[in-house]
Coordinates of C-alpha atoms in Angstrom, one line a residue:
X22 CA 0.8 36.2 -28.4
X23 CA 2.1 39.3 -30.0
X24 CA 4.3 40.0 -27.0
X25 CA 5.9 36.5 -27.3
X26 CA 6.5 36.9 -31.1
X27 CA 8.1 40.3 -30.4
X28 CA 10.3 38.9 -27.6
X29 CA 11.5 36.1 -29.9
X30 CA 12.1 38.5 -32.8
X31 CA 14.2 40.8 -30.5
X32 CA 16.2 37.8 -29.3
X33 CA 16.9 36.7 -32.8
X34 CA 18.0 40.2 -33.8
X35 CA 20.4 40.3 -30.8
X36 CA 21.9 36.9 -31.6
X37 CA 22.2 37.8 -35.3
X38 CA 24.1 41.0 -34.4
X39 CA 26.3 39.0 -32.0
X40 CA 27.1 36.5 -34.8
X41 CA 27.9 39.4 -37.3
X42 CA 30.3 41.0 -34.9
X43 CA 32.0 37.6 -34.1
X44 CA 32.3 36.8 -37.8
X45 CA 33.7 40.2 -38.5
X46 CA 36.4 39.8 -35.8
X47 CA 37.2 36.3 -37.0
X48 CA 37.7 37.2 -40.6
X49 CA 39.1 40.8 -40.1
X50 CA 41.3 40.0 -37.2
X51 CA 43.4 42.7 -35.6
X52 CA 43.0 44.7 -32.4
X53 CA 40.2 47.0 -33.5
X54 CA 37.8 44.3 -34.7
X55 CA 38.3 42.2 -31.5
X56 CA 38.1 45.3 -29.3
X57 CA 34.8 46.2 -31.0
X58 CA 33.5 42.6 -30.4
X59 CA 34.4 42.5 -26.6
X60 CA 33.1 46.0 -26.1
X61 CA 29.7 45.3 -27.5
X62 CA 29.2 41.8 -26.2
X63 CA 28.4 42.9 -22.5
X64 CA 25.6 45.2 -23.8
X65 CA 24.2 42.5 -26.1
X66 CA 24.2 39.9 -23.3
X67 CA 22.5 42.5 -21.0
X68 CA 19.8 43.2 -23.7
X69 CA 19.3 39.5 -24.1
X70 CA 18.8 39.0 -20.4
X71 CA 16.5 42.1 -20.2
X72 CA 14.4 40.5 -23.0
X73 CA 13.6 37.5 -20.7
X74 CA 13.6 39.3 -17.4
X75 CA 10.7 38.1 -15.3
X76 CA 9.1 41.5 -14.6
X77 CA 5.7 39.7 -14.2
X78 CA 6.9 38.3 -10.9
X79 CA 7.3 41.7 -9.3
X80 CA 5.0 42.6 -6.5
X81 CA 3.3 46.0 -7.0
X82 CA 1.0 47.7 -4.5
X83 CA -0.7 51.1 -4.3
X84 CA -1.6 52.9 -1.1
X85 CA -3.8 55.9 -0.8
X86 CA -3.8 58.2 2.3
X87 CA -7.7 57.9 2.4
X88 CA -10.4 56.3 0.4
X89 CA -13.1 58.9 1.2
X90 CA -12.6 62.6 0.8
X91 CA -14.7 65.6 -0.1
X92 CA -14.6 67.5 -3.5
X93 CA -11.6 69.9 -3.7
X94 CA -9.5 68.0 -1.2
X95 CA -6.3 66.1 -2.1
X96 CA -4.8 62.6 -1.6
X97 CA -1.3 61.2 -1.7
X98 CA -0.6 58.0 -3.6
X99 CA 2.3 55.8 -2.9
X100 CA 3.3 53.0 -5.3
X101 CA 5.6 50.3 -4.0
X102 CA 7.5 47.8 -6.2
X103 CA 9.2 44.7 -4.8
X104 CA 11.3 42.1 -6.6
X105 CA 13.0 38.9 -5.3
X106 CA 16.3 39.0 -7.2
X107 CA 18.8 41.9 -7.4
X108 CA 19.4 42.7 -11.0
X109 CA 20.9 45.9 -12.3
X110 CA 18.1 48.0 -13.9
X111 CA 19.1 51.4 -15.3
X112 CA 15.6 52.7 -15.3
X113 CA 12.0 51.8 -14.7
X114 CA 9.1 53.9 -16.0
X115 CA 6.1 53.8 -13.7
X116 CA 2.7 55.0 -15.0
X117 CA -0.5 55.0 -13.0
X118 CA -3.6 54.6 -15.3
X119 CA -6.0 57.4 -14.1
X120 CA -9.6 57.1 -15.1
X121 CA -11.4 59.8 -17.3
X122 CA -13.3 60.9 -14.2
X123 CA -10.2 62.3 -12.7
X124 CA -9.4 64.5 -15.8
X125 CA -11.2 67.4 -13.9
X126 CA -10.4 69.5 -11.0
X127 CA -12.4 71.1 -8.2
X128 CA -10.8 74.2 -6.8
X129 CA -13.4 74.7 -4.1
X130 CA -15.5 77.7 -3.7
X131 CA -13.3 79.5 -6.3
X132 CA -14.8 77.3 -9.1
X133 CA -18.0 79.4 -9.0
X134 CA -16.2 82.4 -10.4
X135 CA -14.8 80.4 -13.4
X136 CA -16.7 81.6 -16.4
X137 CA -15.1 79.1 -18.8
X138 CA -16.2 75.5 -18.2
X139 CA -13.0 74.3 -19.8
X140 CA -11.1 75.5 -16.8
X141 CA -12.9 72.8 -14.9
X142 CA -10.9 70.3 -16.9
X143 CA -7.4 69.1 -15.9
X144 CA -5.2 66.7 -17.8
X145 CA -3.7 64.5 -15.2
X146 CA -0.8 62.1 -16.4
X147 CA 1.0 60.2 -13.7
X148 CA 4.4 59.1 -15.1
X149 CA 7.8 58.8 -13.3
X150 CA 11.2 57.4 -14.3
X151 CA 13.0 55.9 -11.3
X152 CA 16.5 54.4 -11.2
X153 CA 16.3 51.1 -9.1
X154 CA 19.8 49.8 -10.0
X155 CA 20.4 46.9 -7.6
X156 CA 17.5 47.8 -5.2
X157 CA 15.1 45.0 -4.3
X158 CA 12.3 47.4 -3.7
X159 CA 11.6 51.1 -4.6
X160 CA 8.7 53.5 -4.2
X161 CA 7.1 56.3 -6.1
X162 CA 4.9 59.0 -4.5
X163 CA 2.6 61.4 -6.2
X164 CA -0.1 64.0 -5.2
X165 CA -3.6 64.3 -6.6
X166 CA -4.9 67.8 -5.7
X167 CA -8.4 69.3 -6.2
X168 CA -10.2 66.1 -6.6
X169 CA -13.6 66.3 -8.4
X170 CA -16.8 64.8 -7.0
X171 CA -17.3 61.2 -8.2
X172 CA -16.5 57.5 -7.9
X173 CA -13.0 57.2 -9.3
X174 CA -11.6 53.7 -10.1
X175 CA -7.9 53.4 -10.4
X176 CA -7.4 50.5 -12.7
X177 CA -3.8 49.4 -13.0
X178 CA -0.2 50.3 -12.9
X179 CA 2.1 50.0 -15.9
X180 CA 5.8 49.5 -15.5
X181 CA 8.4 49.5 -18.3
X182 CA 12.0 48.5 -18.1
X183 CA 14.7 48.3 -20.8
X184 CA 18.3 48.8 -21.7
X185 CA 19.9 52.3 -21.7
X186 CA 19.8 52.5 -25.5
X187 CA 16.0 51.7 -25.8
X188 CA 16.6 48.7 -28.1
X189 CA 14.9 46.2 -25.8
X190 CA 12.0 47.1 -23.6
X191 CA 9.6 45.1 -21.4
X192 CA 6.2 46.4 -20.3
X193 CA 3.8 45.0 -17.8
X194 CA 0.5 46.2 -16.5
X195 CA -0.4 45.1 -13.0
X196 CA -4.2 45.2 -12.4
X197 CA -4.7 47.0 -9.1
X198 CA -8.2 48.3 -8.8
X199 CA -8.7 51.0 -6.2
X200 CA -11.9 52.9 -5.7
X201 CA -11.6 56.5 -4.5
X202 CA -14.9 58.0 -3.4
X203 CA -15.0 61.8 -3.5
X204 CA -18.1 63.1 -1.7
X205 CA -19.6 66.5 -2.6
X206 CA -18.2 69.2 -0.4
X207 CA -20.2 70.2 2.6
X208 CA -20.6 73.7 4.0
X209 CA -22.1 74.9 7.3
X210 CA -25.6 76.3 7.0
X211 CA -27.5 78.9 8.9
X212 CA -31.3 79.0 8.9
X213 CA -33.6 81.9 9.2
X214 CA -36.7 81.6 11.4
X215 CA -39.1 81.9 8.6
X216 CA -38.1 80.5 5.2
X217 CA -41.4 79.2 3.8
X218 CA -44.6 80.7 2.5
X219 CA -47.9 78.8 1.9
X220 CA -50.7 79.6 -0.5
X221 CA -52.4 81.5 2.4
X222 CA -49.4 83.7 3.1
X223 CA -46.2 83.8 5.1
X224 CA -45.8 81.2 7.8
X225 CA -42.9 80.6 10.2
X226 CA -42.9 76.9 9.3
X227 CA -39.3 76.0 9.3
X228 CA -37.8 76.9 12.6
X229 CA -34.7 74.9 13.4
X230 CA -34.6 75.3 17.1
X231 CA -35.8 73.7 20.3
X232 CA -39.4 74.4 19.5
X233 CA -39.4 71.5 17.0
X234 CA -38.3 69.1 19.7
X235 CA -40.2 70.0 22.8
X236 CA -42.1 66.7 23.4
X237 CA -40.0 63.9 25.0
X238 CA -41.0 60.5 23.8
X239 CA -38.2 58.4 25.3
X240 CA -34.5 58.0 25.6
X241 CA -31.8 56.6 23.4
X242 CA -28.0 56.2 23.2
X243 CA -26.0 59.3 22.6
X244 CA -25.0 60.0 19.0
X245 CA -22.6 62.7 17.6
X246 CA -24.4 65.9 17.1
X247 CA -26.7 65.6 20.1
X248 CA -26.9 68.7 22.3
X249 CA -25.6 68.8 25.8
X250 CA -29.0 69.9 27.1
X251 CA -30.6 66.7 25.7
X252 CA -28.7 64.4 28.0
X253 CA -31.0 62.5 30.4
X254 CA -28.8 62.3 33.5
X255 CA -31.0 59.8 35.4
X256 CA -31.0 57.3 32.5
X257 CA -27.3 57.9 32.1
X258 CA -26.5 57.0 35.7
X259 CA -28.9 54.0 35.7
X260 CA -27.6 52.5 32.5
X261 CA -23.9 53.5 33.0
X262 CA -23.7 55.1 29.4
X263 CA -24.6 58.4 28.1
X264 CA -28.3 58.6 27.1
X265 CA -30.1 61.5 25.4
X266 CA -33.7 62.4 25.3
X267 CA -35.6 61.4 22.2
X268 CA -38.2 63.9 21.0
X269 CA -41.4 63.5 19.1
X270 CA -41.3 65.6 16.0
X271 CA -44.3 67.8 15.3
X272 CA -46.4 66.5 12.4
X273 CA -46.1 69.7 10.4
X274 CA -42.3 69.7 10.4
X275 CA -41.7 67.0 7.7
X276 CA -39.5 68.3 4.9
X277 CA -39.1 66.9 1.4
X278 CA -35.9 67.9 -0.4
X279 CA -36.1 67.5 -4.2
X280 CA -33.2 67.8 -6.7
X281 CA -34.2 67.5 -10.4
X282 CA -31.3 66.3 -12.5
X283 CA -33.0 66.1 -15.8
X284 CA -33.6 68.8 -18.4
X285 CA -30.4 70.6 -17.3
X286 CA -28.0 72.3 -19.7
X287 CA -24.6 70.6 -20.1
X288 CA -22.8 74.0 -20.2
X289 CA -24.1 74.6 -16.7
X290 CA -22.1 71.8 -15.1
X291 CA -20.7 74.1 -12.4
X292 CA -24.3 75.1 -11.5
X293 CA -25.2 71.4 -11.1
X294 CA -22.1 70.9 -8.8
X295 CA -23.4 73.8 -6.7
X296 CA -26.8 72.2 -6.6
X297 CA -25.4 68.9 -5.4
X298 CA -23.2 70.6 -2.7
X299 CA -26.2 72.6 -1.5
X300 CA -28.3 69.4 -1.3
X301 CA -25.8 67.5 0.8
X302 CA -25.2 70.5 3.1
X303 CA -28.9 71.1 3.6
X304 CA -29.5 67.4 4.3
X305 CA -26.6 67.2 6.8
X306 CA -28.0 70.4 8.6
X307 CA -31.4 68.9 8.8
X308 CA -29.9 65.7 10.3
X309 CA -28.0 67.6 12.9
X310 CA -31.3 69.1 14.1
X311 CA -33.0 65.6 14.0
X312 CA -35.4 67.1 11.5
X313 CA -37.7 64.5 9.8
X314 CA -37.0 64.8 6.1
X315 CA -36.8 62.8 2.8
X316 CA -34.7 63.4 -0.3
X317 CA -35.6 62.6 -3.9
X318 CA -33.9 63.2 -7.2
X319 CA -35.9 63.3 -10.5
X320 CA -34.3 62.0 -13.6
X321 CA -34.0 58.9 -15.8
X322 CA -33.2 56.9 -12.7
X323 CA -35.1 58.7 -9.9
X324 CA -34.1 57.9 -6.4
X325 CA -35.9 58.3 -3.1
X326 CA -34.4 58.2 0.4
X327 CA -36.8 58.1 3.3
X328 CA -36.2 59.8 6.7
X329 CA -34.9 56.6 8.2
X330 CA -32.2 56.3 5.6
X331 CA -31.2 60.0 6.0
X332 CA -30.9 59.5 9.7
X333 CA -29.1 56.2 10.1
X334 CA -27.6 55.4 6.7
X335 CA -26.4 58.8 5.5
X336 CA -23.3 57.4 3.9
X337 CA -25.6 55.7 1.4
X338 CA -26.9 59.1 0.4
X339 CA -23.4 60.6 0.2
X340 CA -22.3 57.7 -2.1
X341 CA -25.3 58.4 -4.3
X342 CA -24.7 62.2 -4.5
X343 CA -21.1 61.5 -5.3
X344 CA -22.0 59.6 -8.4
X345 CA -25.2 61.4 -9.6
X346 CA -24.7 63.1 -13.0
X347 CA -26.3 65.8 -15.1
X348 CA -28.8 64.5 -17.6
X349 CA -30.0 65.9 -20.9
X350 CA -33.5 67.0 -21.5
X351 CA -35.9 64.1 -21.8
X352 CA -39.6 64.5 -22.4
X353 CA -40.3 61.1 -21.0
X354 CA -38.6 61.9 -17.7
X355 CA -40.8 65.0 -17.4
X356 CA -43.8 62.7 -16.8
X357 CA -42.1 61.5 -13.5
X358 CA -42.8 64.9 -12.0
X359 CA -46.2 63.6 -11.1
X360 CA -44.6 61.0 -8.9
X361 CA -43.1 63.4 -6.5
X362 CA -44.2 62.3 -3.0
X363 CA -45.5 64.5 -0.3
X364 CA -45.0 63.0 3.1
X365 CA -47.8 64.6 4.9
X366 CA -50.5 67.3 4.4
X367 CA -48.4 69.9 6.1
X368 CA -45.1 68.8 4.6
X369 CA -42.6 71.3 3.6
X370 CA -41.1 70.9 0.1
X371 CA -37.7 72.2 -1.0
X372 CA -36.7 72.3 -4.7
X373 CA -33.0 72.8 -5.6
X374 CA -32.8 73.9 -9.2
X375 CA -30.3 75.1 -11.7
X376 CA -32.9 75.5 -14.5
X377 CA -36.6 75.9 -14.5
X378 CA -39.0 74.8 -17.3
X379 CA -42.7 74.9 -17.6
X380 CA -43.2 71.4 -16.3
X381 CA -41.4 72.1 -13.0
X382 CA -43.1 75.5 -12.7
X383 CA -46.5 73.7 -12.9
X384 CA -45.5 71.0 -10.4
X385 CA -44.2 73.5 -7.9
X386 CA -47.4 75.6 -8.2
X387 CA -49.5 72.5 -7.8
X388 CA -47.8 71.6 -4.5
X389 CA -48.1 75.1 -3.3
X390 CA -51.8 75.3 -4.1
X391 CA -52.4 72.3 -1.9
X392 CA -51.4 74.5 1.0
X393 CA -47.9 73.0 1.2
X394 CA -45.1 75.3 2.2
X395 CA -42.6 75.4 -0.7
X396 CA -39.1 76.8 -0.9
X397 CA -37.1 77.1 -4.1
X398 CA -33.4 77.5 -4.3
X399 CA -32.2 78.5 -7.8
X400 CA -28.5 78.3 -8.8
X401 CA -27.8 81.4 -10.9
X402 CA -24.0 81.6 -11.5
X403 CA -22.3 83.5 -14.4
X404 CA -25.7 84.9 -15.4
X405 CA -26.8 81.5 -16.8
X406 CA -30.5 82.2 -16.3
X407 CA -32.2 83.2 -19.5
X408 CA -35.1 85.5 -19.9
X409 CA -37.7 82.7 -19.9
X410 CA -36.4 81.4 -16.6
X411 CA -36.4 84.9 -15.1
X412 CA -40.0 85.2 -16.0
X413 CA -40.8 81.8 -14.4
X414 CA -39.0 82.9 -11.2
X415 CA -41.1 86.1 -11.2
X416 CA -44.2 84.0 -11.6
X417 CA -43.3 81.9 -8.6
X418 CA -42.7 85.0 -6.5
X419 CA -46.0 86.4 -7.8
X420 CA -47.7 83.2 -6.6
X421 CA -46.4 83.7 -3.1
X422 CA -43.7 81.1 -3.3
X423 CA -40.4 81.6 -1.5
X424 CA -37.4 81.8 -3.8
X425 CA -33.8 82.2 -2.9
X426 CA -31.3 83.0 -5.8
X427 CA -27.9 81.6 -5.2
X428 CA -25.1 83.6 -7.1
X429 CA -21.4 83.3 -7.1
X430 CA -21.2 85.5 -4.0
X431 CA -23.5 83.4 -1.9
X432 CA -21.9 80.1 -3.0
X433 CA -18.4 81.3 -2.3
X434 CA -19.3 82.4 1.3
X435 CA -17.7 80.6 4.3
X436 CA -21.1 79.7 5.6
X437 CA -24.2 79.3 3.6
X438 CA -27.4 81.0 4.7
X439 CA -31.0 80.0 4.0
X440 CA -32.7 83.4 3.7
X441 CA -35.2 83.4 0.7
X442 CA -37.1 86.4 -0.5
X443 CA -40.4 86.5 1.4

């Protein structure tokens, strides 16, 4: 309603100005007054037409090079505008409304050396003035570099046109929702032969090699990541498609990966990003070796992914890790630590932490005392670990629990290595 009133008001002002100039020329007479009237009249008529120009009938589209990327990567966005009638337009201001989730940047592994969290923020404003003139369609292309992890919803595109003097303007927002999923960055992982310790001492319990898959239970269709030595040539020749051997996992090779997201410190947002990237890289590595595993996050909205989901529906896990956020300390959520599942008596449990309180320390110790192999990854960048956490880490080591400290140096490496202190 306000836009209609503003449009009528502008039209009335233009007609009033036209009448004043005409009256001045009629009563004043002479060359100067009529020259002024005829010189201004084309601009007034143009402004009047612009005021009623049907910009709402334009067709606007937004194309993104890809809808799914990893954190730190870039995309190119192309905005295309089409109109049916050729009409001279001196300018068009195009603005893409970027969400608040894109007001950050991820510079890859270099981010772990950023001591100031404010450097993680980036003010992104997408505005461009184009000069369509008589063109029936025109485009605008821009680049979005260093995308942060998350689900980013591009809501709409705003286009503004007007006269060269800025007296009359028209603005229209075209609702074009576009979802851009930015998954956490993945890194290749190397495993040591022995990475766990039980309450009874060291145990080579996580050996990612052929010894975990030495009992053939059947055959299945080939999937990316299968080794060449796993191909069953007889079944392949008989069924006329590539078939691979399916192995029976040993009972004591089940691994539970746990990522607590509650009770963390908001100033440690980069440490939490490292924990999420370490989690997805670890899960992807376990999948590549067909390792039976589960994944769970502990927070206000805890989430559990079973081995079947990790194996056959991993994009669901990636979508979740793309949107999981750091949570403030909540005493109510601490009670959920008791609900951490243990798949089997000989299960291996991995904790990925960026802070350690007494509740977590007690739960980790409790699992370890049940003769479960436990491994703790602790993100310690920019010396964020306080003295109390340092004492708790030493307590874990004193209780014969494997701990690997991940600093800027380890996180910025080309390949991550699982090699905890034993």
